[in-house]
mmCIF file of C-alpha atoms in Angstrom:
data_model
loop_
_atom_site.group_PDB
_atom_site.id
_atom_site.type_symbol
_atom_site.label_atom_id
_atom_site.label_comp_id
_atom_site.label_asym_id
_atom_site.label_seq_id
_atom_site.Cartn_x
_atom_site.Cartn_y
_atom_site.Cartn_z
ATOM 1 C CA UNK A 1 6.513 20.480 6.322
ATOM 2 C CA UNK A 2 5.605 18.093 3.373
ATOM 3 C CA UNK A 3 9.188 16.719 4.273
ATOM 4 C CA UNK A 4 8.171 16.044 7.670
ATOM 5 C CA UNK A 5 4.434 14.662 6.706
ATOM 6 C CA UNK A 6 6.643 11.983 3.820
ATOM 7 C CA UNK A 7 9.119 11.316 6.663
ATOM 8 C CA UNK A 8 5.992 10.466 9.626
ATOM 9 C CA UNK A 9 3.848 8.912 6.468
ATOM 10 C CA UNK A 10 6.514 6.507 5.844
ATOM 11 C CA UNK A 11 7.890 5.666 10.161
ATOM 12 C CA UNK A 12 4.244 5.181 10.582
ATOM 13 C CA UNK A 13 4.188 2.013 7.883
ATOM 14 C CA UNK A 14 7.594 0.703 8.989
ATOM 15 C CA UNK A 15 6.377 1.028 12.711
ATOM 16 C CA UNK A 16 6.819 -2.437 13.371
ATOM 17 C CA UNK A 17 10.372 -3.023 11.532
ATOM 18 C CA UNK A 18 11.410 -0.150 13.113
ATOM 19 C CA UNK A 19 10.593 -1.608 17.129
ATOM 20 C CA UNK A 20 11.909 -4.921 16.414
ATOM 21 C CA UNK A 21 15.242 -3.597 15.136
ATOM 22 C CA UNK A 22 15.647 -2.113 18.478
ATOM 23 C CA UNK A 23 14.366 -4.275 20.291
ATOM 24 C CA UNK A 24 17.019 -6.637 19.060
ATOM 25 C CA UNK A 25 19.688 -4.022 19.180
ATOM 26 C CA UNK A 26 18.630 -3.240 22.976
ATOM 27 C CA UNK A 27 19.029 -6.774 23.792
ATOM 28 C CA UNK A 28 22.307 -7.045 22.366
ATOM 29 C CA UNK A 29 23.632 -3.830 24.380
ATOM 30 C CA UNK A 30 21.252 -3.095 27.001
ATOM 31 C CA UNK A 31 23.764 -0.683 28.523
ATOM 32 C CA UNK A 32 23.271 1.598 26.115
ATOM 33 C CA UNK A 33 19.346 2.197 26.311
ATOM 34 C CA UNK A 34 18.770 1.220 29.707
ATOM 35 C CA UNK A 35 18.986 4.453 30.870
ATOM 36 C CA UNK A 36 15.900 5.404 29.013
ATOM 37 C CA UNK A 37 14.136 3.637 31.868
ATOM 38 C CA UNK A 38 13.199 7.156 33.620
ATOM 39 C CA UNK A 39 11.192 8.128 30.510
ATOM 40 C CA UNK A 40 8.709 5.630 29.616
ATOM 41 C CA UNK A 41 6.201 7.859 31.418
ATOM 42 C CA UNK A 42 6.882 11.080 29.738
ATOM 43 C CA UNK A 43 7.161 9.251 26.265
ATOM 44 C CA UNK A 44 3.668 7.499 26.695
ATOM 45 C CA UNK A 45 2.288 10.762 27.616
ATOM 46 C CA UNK A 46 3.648 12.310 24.009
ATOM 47 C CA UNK A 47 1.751 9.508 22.424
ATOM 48 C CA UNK A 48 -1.036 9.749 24.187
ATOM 49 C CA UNK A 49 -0.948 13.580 23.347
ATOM 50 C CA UNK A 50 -0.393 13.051 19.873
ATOM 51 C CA UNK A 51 -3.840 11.032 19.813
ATOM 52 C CA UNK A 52 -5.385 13.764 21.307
ATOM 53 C CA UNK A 53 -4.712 16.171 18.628
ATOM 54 C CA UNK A 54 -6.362 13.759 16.248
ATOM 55 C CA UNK A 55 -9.697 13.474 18.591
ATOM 56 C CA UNK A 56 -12.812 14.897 16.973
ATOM 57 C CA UNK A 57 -16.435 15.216 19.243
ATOM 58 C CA UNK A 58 -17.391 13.695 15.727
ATOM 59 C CA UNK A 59 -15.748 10.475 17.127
ATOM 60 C CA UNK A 60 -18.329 10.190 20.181
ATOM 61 C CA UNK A 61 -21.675 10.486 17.346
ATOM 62 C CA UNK A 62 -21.521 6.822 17.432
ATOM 63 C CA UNK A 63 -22.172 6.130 21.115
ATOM 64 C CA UNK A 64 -25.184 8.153 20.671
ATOM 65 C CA UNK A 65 -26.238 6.426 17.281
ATOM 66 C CA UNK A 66 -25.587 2.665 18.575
ATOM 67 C CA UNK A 67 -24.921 2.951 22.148
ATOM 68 C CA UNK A 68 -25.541 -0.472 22.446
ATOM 69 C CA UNK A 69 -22.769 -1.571 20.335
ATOM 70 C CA UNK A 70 -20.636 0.362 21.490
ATOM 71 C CA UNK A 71 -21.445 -0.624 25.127
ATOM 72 C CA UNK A 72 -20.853 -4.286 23.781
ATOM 73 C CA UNK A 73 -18.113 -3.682 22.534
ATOM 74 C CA UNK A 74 -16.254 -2.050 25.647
ATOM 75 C CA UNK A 75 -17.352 -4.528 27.641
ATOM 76 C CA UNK A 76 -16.354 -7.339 25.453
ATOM 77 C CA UNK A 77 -13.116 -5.825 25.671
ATOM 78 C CA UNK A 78 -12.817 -5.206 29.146
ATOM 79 C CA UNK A 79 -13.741 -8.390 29.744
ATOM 80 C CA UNK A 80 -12.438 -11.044 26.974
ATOM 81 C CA UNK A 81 -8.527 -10.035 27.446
ATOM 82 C CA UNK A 82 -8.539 -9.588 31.144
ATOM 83 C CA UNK A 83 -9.925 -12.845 31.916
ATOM 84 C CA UNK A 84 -7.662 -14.848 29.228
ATOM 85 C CA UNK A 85 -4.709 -13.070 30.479
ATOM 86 C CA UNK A 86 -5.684 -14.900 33.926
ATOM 87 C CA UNK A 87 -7.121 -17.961 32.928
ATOM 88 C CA UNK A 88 -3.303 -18.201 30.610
ATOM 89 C CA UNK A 89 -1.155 -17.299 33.766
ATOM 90 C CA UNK A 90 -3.025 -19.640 35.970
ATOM 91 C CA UNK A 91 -3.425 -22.829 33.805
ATOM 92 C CA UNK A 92 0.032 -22.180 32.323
ATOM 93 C CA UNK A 93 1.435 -21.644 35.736
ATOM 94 C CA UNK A 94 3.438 -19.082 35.086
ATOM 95 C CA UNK A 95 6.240 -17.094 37.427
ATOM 96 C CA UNK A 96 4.966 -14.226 39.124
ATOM 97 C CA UNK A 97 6.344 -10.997 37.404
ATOM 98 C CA UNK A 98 5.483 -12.700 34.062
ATOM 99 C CA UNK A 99 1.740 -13.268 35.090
ATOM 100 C CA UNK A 100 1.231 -9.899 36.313
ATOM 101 C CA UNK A 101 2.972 -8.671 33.168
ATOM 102 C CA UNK A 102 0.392 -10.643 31.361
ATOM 103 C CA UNK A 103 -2.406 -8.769 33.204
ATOM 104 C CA UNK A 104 -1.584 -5.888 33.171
ATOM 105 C CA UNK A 105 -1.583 -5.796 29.053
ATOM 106 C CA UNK A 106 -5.314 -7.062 29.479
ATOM 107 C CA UNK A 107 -6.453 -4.906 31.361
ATOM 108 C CA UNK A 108 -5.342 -1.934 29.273
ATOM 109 C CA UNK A 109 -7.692 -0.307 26.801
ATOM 110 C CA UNK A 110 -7.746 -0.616 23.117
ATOM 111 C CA UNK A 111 -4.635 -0.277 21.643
ATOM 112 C CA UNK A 112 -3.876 3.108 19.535
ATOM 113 C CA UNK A 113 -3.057 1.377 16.429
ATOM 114 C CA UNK A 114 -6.471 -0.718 16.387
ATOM 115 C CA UNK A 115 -8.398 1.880 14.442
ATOM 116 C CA UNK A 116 -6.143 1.723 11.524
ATOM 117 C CA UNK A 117 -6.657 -1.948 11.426
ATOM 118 C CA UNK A 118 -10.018 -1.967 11.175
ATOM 119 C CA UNK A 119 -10.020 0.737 8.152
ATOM 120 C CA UNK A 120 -7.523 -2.069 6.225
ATOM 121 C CA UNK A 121 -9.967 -4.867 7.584
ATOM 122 C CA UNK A 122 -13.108 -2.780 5.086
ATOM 123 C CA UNK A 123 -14.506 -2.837 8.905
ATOM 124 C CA UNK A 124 -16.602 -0.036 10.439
ATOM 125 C CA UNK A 125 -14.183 2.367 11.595
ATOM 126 C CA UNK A 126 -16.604 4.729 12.949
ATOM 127 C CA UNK A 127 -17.888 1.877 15.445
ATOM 128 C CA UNK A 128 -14.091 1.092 16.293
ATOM 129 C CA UNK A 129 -12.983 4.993 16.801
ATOM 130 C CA UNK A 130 -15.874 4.986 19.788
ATOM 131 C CA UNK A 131 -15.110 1.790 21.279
ATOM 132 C CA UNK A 132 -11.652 2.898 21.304
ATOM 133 C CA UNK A 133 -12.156 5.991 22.741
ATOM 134 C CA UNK A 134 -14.361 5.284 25.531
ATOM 135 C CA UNK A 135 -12.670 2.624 26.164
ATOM 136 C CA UNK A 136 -9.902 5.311 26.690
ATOM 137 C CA UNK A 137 -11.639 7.352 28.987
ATOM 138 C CA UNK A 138 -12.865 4.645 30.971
ATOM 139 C CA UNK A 139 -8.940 3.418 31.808
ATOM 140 C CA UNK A 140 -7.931 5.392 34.711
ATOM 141 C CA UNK A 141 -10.998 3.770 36.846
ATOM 142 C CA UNK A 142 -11.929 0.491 34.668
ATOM 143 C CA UNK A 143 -8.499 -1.085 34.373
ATOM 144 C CA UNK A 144 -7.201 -0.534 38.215
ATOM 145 C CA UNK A 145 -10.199 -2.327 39.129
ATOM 146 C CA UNK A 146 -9.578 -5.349 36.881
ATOM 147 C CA UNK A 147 -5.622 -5.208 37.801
ATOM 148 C CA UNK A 148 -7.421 -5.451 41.626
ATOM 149 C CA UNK A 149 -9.443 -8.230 40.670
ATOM 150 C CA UNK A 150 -7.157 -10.566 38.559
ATOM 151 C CA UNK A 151 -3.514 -9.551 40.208
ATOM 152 C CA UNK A 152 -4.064 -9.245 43.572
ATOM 153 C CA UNK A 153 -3.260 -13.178 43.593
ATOM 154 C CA UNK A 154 0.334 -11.980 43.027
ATOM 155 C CA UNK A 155 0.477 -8.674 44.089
ATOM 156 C CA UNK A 156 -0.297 -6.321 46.311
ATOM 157 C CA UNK A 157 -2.429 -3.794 44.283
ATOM 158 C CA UNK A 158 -3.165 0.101 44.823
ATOM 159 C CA UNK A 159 -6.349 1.282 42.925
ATOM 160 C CA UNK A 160 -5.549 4.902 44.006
ATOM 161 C CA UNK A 161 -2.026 4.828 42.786
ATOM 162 C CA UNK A 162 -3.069 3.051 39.475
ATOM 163 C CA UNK A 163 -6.037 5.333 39.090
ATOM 164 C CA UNK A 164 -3.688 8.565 39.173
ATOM 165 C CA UNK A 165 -0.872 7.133 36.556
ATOM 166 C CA UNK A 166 -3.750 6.383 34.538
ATOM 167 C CA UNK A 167 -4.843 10.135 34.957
ATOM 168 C CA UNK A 168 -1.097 11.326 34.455
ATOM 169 C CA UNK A 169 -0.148 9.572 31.773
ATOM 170 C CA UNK A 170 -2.939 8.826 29.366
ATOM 171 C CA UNK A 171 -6.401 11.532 30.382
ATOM 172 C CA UNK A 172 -3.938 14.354 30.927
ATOM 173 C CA UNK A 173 -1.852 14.378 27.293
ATOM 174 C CA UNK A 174 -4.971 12.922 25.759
ATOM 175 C CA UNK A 175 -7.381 16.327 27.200
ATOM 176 C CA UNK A 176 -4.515 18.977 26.448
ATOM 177 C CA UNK A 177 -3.851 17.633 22.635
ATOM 178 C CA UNK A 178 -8.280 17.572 21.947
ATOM 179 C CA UNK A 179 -7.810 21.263 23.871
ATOM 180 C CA UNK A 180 -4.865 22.423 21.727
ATOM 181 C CA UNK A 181 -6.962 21.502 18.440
ATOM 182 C CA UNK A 182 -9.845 22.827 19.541
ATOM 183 C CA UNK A 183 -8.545 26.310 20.341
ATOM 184 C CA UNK A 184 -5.682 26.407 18.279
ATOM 185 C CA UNK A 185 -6.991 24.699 14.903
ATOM 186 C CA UNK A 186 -4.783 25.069 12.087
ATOM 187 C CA UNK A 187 -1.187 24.987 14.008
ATOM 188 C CA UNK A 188 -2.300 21.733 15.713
ATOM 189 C CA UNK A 189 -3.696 20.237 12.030
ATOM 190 C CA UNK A 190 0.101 20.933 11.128
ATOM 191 C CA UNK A 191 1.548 19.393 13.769
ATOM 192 C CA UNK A 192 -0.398 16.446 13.817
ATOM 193 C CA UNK A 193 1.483 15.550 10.545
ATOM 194 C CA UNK A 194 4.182 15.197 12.230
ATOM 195 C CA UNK A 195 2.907 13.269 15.416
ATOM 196 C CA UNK A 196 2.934 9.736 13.697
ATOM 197 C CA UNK A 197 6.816 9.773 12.793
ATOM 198 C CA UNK A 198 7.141 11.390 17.171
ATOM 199 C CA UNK A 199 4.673 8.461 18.066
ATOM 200 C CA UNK A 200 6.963 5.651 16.409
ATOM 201 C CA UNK A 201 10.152 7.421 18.013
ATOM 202 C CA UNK A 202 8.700 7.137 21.352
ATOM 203 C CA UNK A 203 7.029 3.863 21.505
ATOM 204 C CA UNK A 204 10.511 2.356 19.834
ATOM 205 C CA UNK A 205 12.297 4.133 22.921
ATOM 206 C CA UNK A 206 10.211 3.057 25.367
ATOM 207 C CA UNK A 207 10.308 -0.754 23.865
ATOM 208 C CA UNK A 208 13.865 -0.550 23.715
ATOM 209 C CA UNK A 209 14.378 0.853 27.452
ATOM 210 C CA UNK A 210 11.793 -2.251 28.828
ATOM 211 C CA UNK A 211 13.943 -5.103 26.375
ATOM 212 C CA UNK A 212 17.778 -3.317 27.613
ATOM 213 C CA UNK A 213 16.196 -3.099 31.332
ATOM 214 C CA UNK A 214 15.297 -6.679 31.264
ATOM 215 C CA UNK A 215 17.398 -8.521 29.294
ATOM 216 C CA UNK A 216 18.820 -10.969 31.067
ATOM 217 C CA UNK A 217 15.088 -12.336 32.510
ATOM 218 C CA UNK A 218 13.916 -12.492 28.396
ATOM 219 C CA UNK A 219 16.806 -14.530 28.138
ATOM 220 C CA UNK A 220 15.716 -17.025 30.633
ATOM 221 C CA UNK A 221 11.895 -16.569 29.995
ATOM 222 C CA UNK A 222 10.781 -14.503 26.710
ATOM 223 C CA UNK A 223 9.797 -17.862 24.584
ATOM 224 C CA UNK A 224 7.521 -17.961 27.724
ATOM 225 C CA UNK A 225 6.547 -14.573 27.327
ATOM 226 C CA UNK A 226 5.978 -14.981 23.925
ATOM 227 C CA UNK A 227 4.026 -17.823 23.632
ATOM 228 C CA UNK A 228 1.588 -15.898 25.778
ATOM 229 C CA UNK A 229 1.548 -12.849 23.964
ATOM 230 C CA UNK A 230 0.856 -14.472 21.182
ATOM 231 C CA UNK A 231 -1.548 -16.756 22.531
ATOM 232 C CA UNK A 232 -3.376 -13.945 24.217
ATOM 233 C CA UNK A 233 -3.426 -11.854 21.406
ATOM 234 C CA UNK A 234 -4.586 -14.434 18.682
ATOM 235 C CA UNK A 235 -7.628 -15.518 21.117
ATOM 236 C CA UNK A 236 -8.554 -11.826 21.997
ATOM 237 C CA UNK A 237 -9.317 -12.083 17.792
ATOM 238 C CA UNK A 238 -11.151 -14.749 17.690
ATOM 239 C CA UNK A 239 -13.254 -14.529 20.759
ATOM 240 C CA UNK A 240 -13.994 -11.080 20.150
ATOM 241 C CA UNK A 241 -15.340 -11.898 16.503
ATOM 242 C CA UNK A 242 -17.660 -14.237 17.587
ATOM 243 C CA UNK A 243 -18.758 -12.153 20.656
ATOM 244 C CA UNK A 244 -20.008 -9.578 18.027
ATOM 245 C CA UNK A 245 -21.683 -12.239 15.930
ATOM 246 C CA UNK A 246 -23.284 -13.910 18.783
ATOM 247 C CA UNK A 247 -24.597 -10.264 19.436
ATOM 248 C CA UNK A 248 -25.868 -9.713 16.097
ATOM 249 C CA UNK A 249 -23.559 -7.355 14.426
ATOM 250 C CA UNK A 250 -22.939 -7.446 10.946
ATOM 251 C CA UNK A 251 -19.612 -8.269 9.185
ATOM 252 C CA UNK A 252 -18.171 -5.016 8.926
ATOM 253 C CA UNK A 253 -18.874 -4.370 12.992
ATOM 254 C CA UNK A 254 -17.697 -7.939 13.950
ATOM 255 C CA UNK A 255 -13.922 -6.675 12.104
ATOM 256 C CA UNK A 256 -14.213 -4.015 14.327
ATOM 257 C CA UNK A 257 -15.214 -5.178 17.133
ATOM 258 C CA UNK A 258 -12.108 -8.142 16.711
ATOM 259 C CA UNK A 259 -9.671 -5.880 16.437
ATOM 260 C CA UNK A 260 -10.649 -3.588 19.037
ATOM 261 C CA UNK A 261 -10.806 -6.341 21.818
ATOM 262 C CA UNK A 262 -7.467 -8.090 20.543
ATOM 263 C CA UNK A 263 -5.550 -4.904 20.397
ATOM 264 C CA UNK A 264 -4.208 -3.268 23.628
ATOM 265 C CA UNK A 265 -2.630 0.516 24.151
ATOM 266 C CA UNK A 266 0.405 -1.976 25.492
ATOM 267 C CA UNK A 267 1.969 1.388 26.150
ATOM 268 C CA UNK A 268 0.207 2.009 29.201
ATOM 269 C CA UNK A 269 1.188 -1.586 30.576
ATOM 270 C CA UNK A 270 4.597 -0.948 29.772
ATOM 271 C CA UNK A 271 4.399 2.609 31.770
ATOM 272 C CA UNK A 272 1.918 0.869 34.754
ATOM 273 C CA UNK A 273 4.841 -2.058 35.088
ATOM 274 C CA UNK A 274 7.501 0.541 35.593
ATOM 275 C CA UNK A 275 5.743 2.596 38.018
ATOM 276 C CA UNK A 276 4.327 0.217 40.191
ATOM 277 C CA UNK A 277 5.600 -2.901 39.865
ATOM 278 C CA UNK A 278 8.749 -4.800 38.467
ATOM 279 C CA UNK A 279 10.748 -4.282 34.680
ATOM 280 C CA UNK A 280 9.712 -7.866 33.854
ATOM 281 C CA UNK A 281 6.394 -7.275 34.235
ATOM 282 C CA UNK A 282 6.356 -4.827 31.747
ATOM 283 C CA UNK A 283 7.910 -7.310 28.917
ATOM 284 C CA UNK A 284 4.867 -8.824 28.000
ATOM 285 C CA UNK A 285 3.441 -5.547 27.399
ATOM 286 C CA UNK A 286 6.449 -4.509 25.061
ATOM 287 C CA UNK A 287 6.304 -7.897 23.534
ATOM 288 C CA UNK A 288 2.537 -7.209 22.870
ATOM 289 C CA UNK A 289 3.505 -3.955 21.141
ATOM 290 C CA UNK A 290 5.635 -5.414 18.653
ATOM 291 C CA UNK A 291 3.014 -8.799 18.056
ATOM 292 C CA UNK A 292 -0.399 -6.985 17.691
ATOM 293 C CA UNK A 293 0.859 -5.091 14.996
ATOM 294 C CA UNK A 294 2.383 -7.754 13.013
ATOM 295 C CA UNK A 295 -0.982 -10.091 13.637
ATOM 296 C CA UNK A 296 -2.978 -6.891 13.231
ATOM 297 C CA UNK A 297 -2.127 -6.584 9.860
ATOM 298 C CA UNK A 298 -2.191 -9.876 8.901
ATOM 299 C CA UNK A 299 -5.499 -10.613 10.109
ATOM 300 C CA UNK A 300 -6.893 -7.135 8.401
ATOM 301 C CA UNK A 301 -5.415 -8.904 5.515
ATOM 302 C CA UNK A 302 -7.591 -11.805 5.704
ATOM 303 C CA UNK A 303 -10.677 -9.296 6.793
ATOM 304 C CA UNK A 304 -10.606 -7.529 3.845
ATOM 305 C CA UNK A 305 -11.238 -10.516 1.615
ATOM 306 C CA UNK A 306 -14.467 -11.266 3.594
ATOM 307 C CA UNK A 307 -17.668 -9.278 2.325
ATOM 308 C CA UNK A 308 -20.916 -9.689 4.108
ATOM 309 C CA UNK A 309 -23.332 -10.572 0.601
ATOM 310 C CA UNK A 310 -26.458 -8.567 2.673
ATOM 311 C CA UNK A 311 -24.635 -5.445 3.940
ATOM 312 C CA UNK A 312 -23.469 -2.162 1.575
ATOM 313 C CA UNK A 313 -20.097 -1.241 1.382
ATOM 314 C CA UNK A 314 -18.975 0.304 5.390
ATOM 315 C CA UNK A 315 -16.552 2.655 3.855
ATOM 316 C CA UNK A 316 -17.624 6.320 4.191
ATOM 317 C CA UNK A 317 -15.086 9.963 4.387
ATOM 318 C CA UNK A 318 -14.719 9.309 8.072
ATOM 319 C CA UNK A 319 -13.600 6.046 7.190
ATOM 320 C CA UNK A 320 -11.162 7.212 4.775
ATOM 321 C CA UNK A 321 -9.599 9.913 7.058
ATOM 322 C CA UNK A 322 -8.535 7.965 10.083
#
């Protein structure tokens, strides 16, 4: 098992050398991964699982303590990235499948990763695990609505049909992995070792299915798609930093609350784009899981350096678990 925990310890670091390998190697032979097509859904739901067996009630104390925080920061979320993701595909004009692509990611709730960031950002993790997590739980009925709302230019949108993927593929996993832990303790604290190096292995699969599935429409559009992502992702930062300033927080919450509104769980684009709409669409979700990591890390980088001169150190044993 200590094998296994070194292995995961070490895929989880090199998560983002490890997608963009094959990513590339997808595009270059797409025949050989595009038949992973069929299981983005499944392999979402393992990841989504795998974050369930590292849920604690202990995670919810802070929507109690600081509800309104919290509450800001959800709704900052919920609200900063789905409304750049429009305002980008309608004052950049762009094609159809790659504006709803574009959405889609925004509407999505904070990414898994984001929590991590914040803990290498000296940010307050505690305020970032809740925002994350209700964020979460708010998905299957928050983000259909704002796909309704901000799509429906280009698409014909179900809220029923979004509402029960959501369910499927992210609630489900997510409820049996906090069950499993809570009724079956110690084998699921062993397990969850192992879930980081499972969670890489998926999310690279289900990256490389979307780039070999697509790869002839990145060819004529990704430095589109790209800009975008990137552009999305770098203003979700900023505008969710100042958000928490302009609402008071203090240094430590403003990291948190940045990196919680610029991240997204990209996954569940990638596995909404499949399902109910076209494989292009769900590029700029891949794309976005590849990016935010990169620009996650260098911006927790930069976060680190910055100390707030009238706040004590955020760090706590919650902090240094997660």
């Amino acid at each position: 098992m200590k094998v296994i925990e070194k292995i995961s310890s070490f895929a989880g670091k090199t998560f983002t050398l490890w997608v963009l390998i094959f990513a590339v190697i997808a595009y270059s032979f797409p025949e050989h991964f595009v038949g992973l097509g069929g299981y983005i859904v499944p392999l979402l739901g393992i990841v989504m699982f795998g974050m369930g067996l590292t849920l604690e009630l202990s995670d919810f104390k802070e929507v109690f303590r600081r509800p309104k925080e919290v509450a800001l920061g959800v709704i900052g979320h919920f609200i900063i990235m789905p409304l750049l993701a429009f305002l980008l595909a309608v004052g950049l004009d762009l094609p159809k499948e790659v504006a709803v692509g574009v959405i889609l990611v925004g509407c999505c709730p904070s990414g898994t990763a984001s929590n991590v960031m914040v803990f290498l950002a000296r940010g307050n993790v505690a305020l970032a695990v809740a925002i994350a997590s209700v964020s979460t739980l708010l998905a299957p009925i928050v983000t259909p609505l704002l796909i309704l709302l901000f799509a429906s230019k280009w698409v014909d949108v179900s809220v029923a049909s979004l509402f029960l993927s959501i369910v499927q593929v992210v609630i489900v996993p997510l409820a049996l992995g906090f069950i499993i832990k809570k009724f079956f303790g110690k084998q699921a604290k062993a397990g969850a070792k192992a879930m980081p190096l499972v969670s890489v292995i998926a999310i690279v699969l289900i990256v490389s299915a979307v780039v070999a599935g697509s790869a002839a429409k990145i060819a004529e559009t990704g430095l589109l798609i790209f800009g975008v992502v990137i552009l999305h992702n770098l203003l979700g930062f900023l505008i969710g930093f100042f958000f928490a300033r302009l609402c008071g927080m203090d240094l430590a919450k403003q990291k948190a609350v940045a990196m919680e509104v610029g991240m997204q769980n990209s996954g569940l684009g990638v596995a909404i784009a499949t399902a109910h709409f076209s494989p292009l669409a769900a590029v700029p979700s891949a794309i976005f899981s590849v990016w935010h990591n990169i620009s996650g890390s260098l911006l927790a980088n930069i976060f680190s350096r910055m100390k707030d001169k009238h706040q004590p150190d955020q760090g706590s044993k919650h902090d240094m678990a997660v």
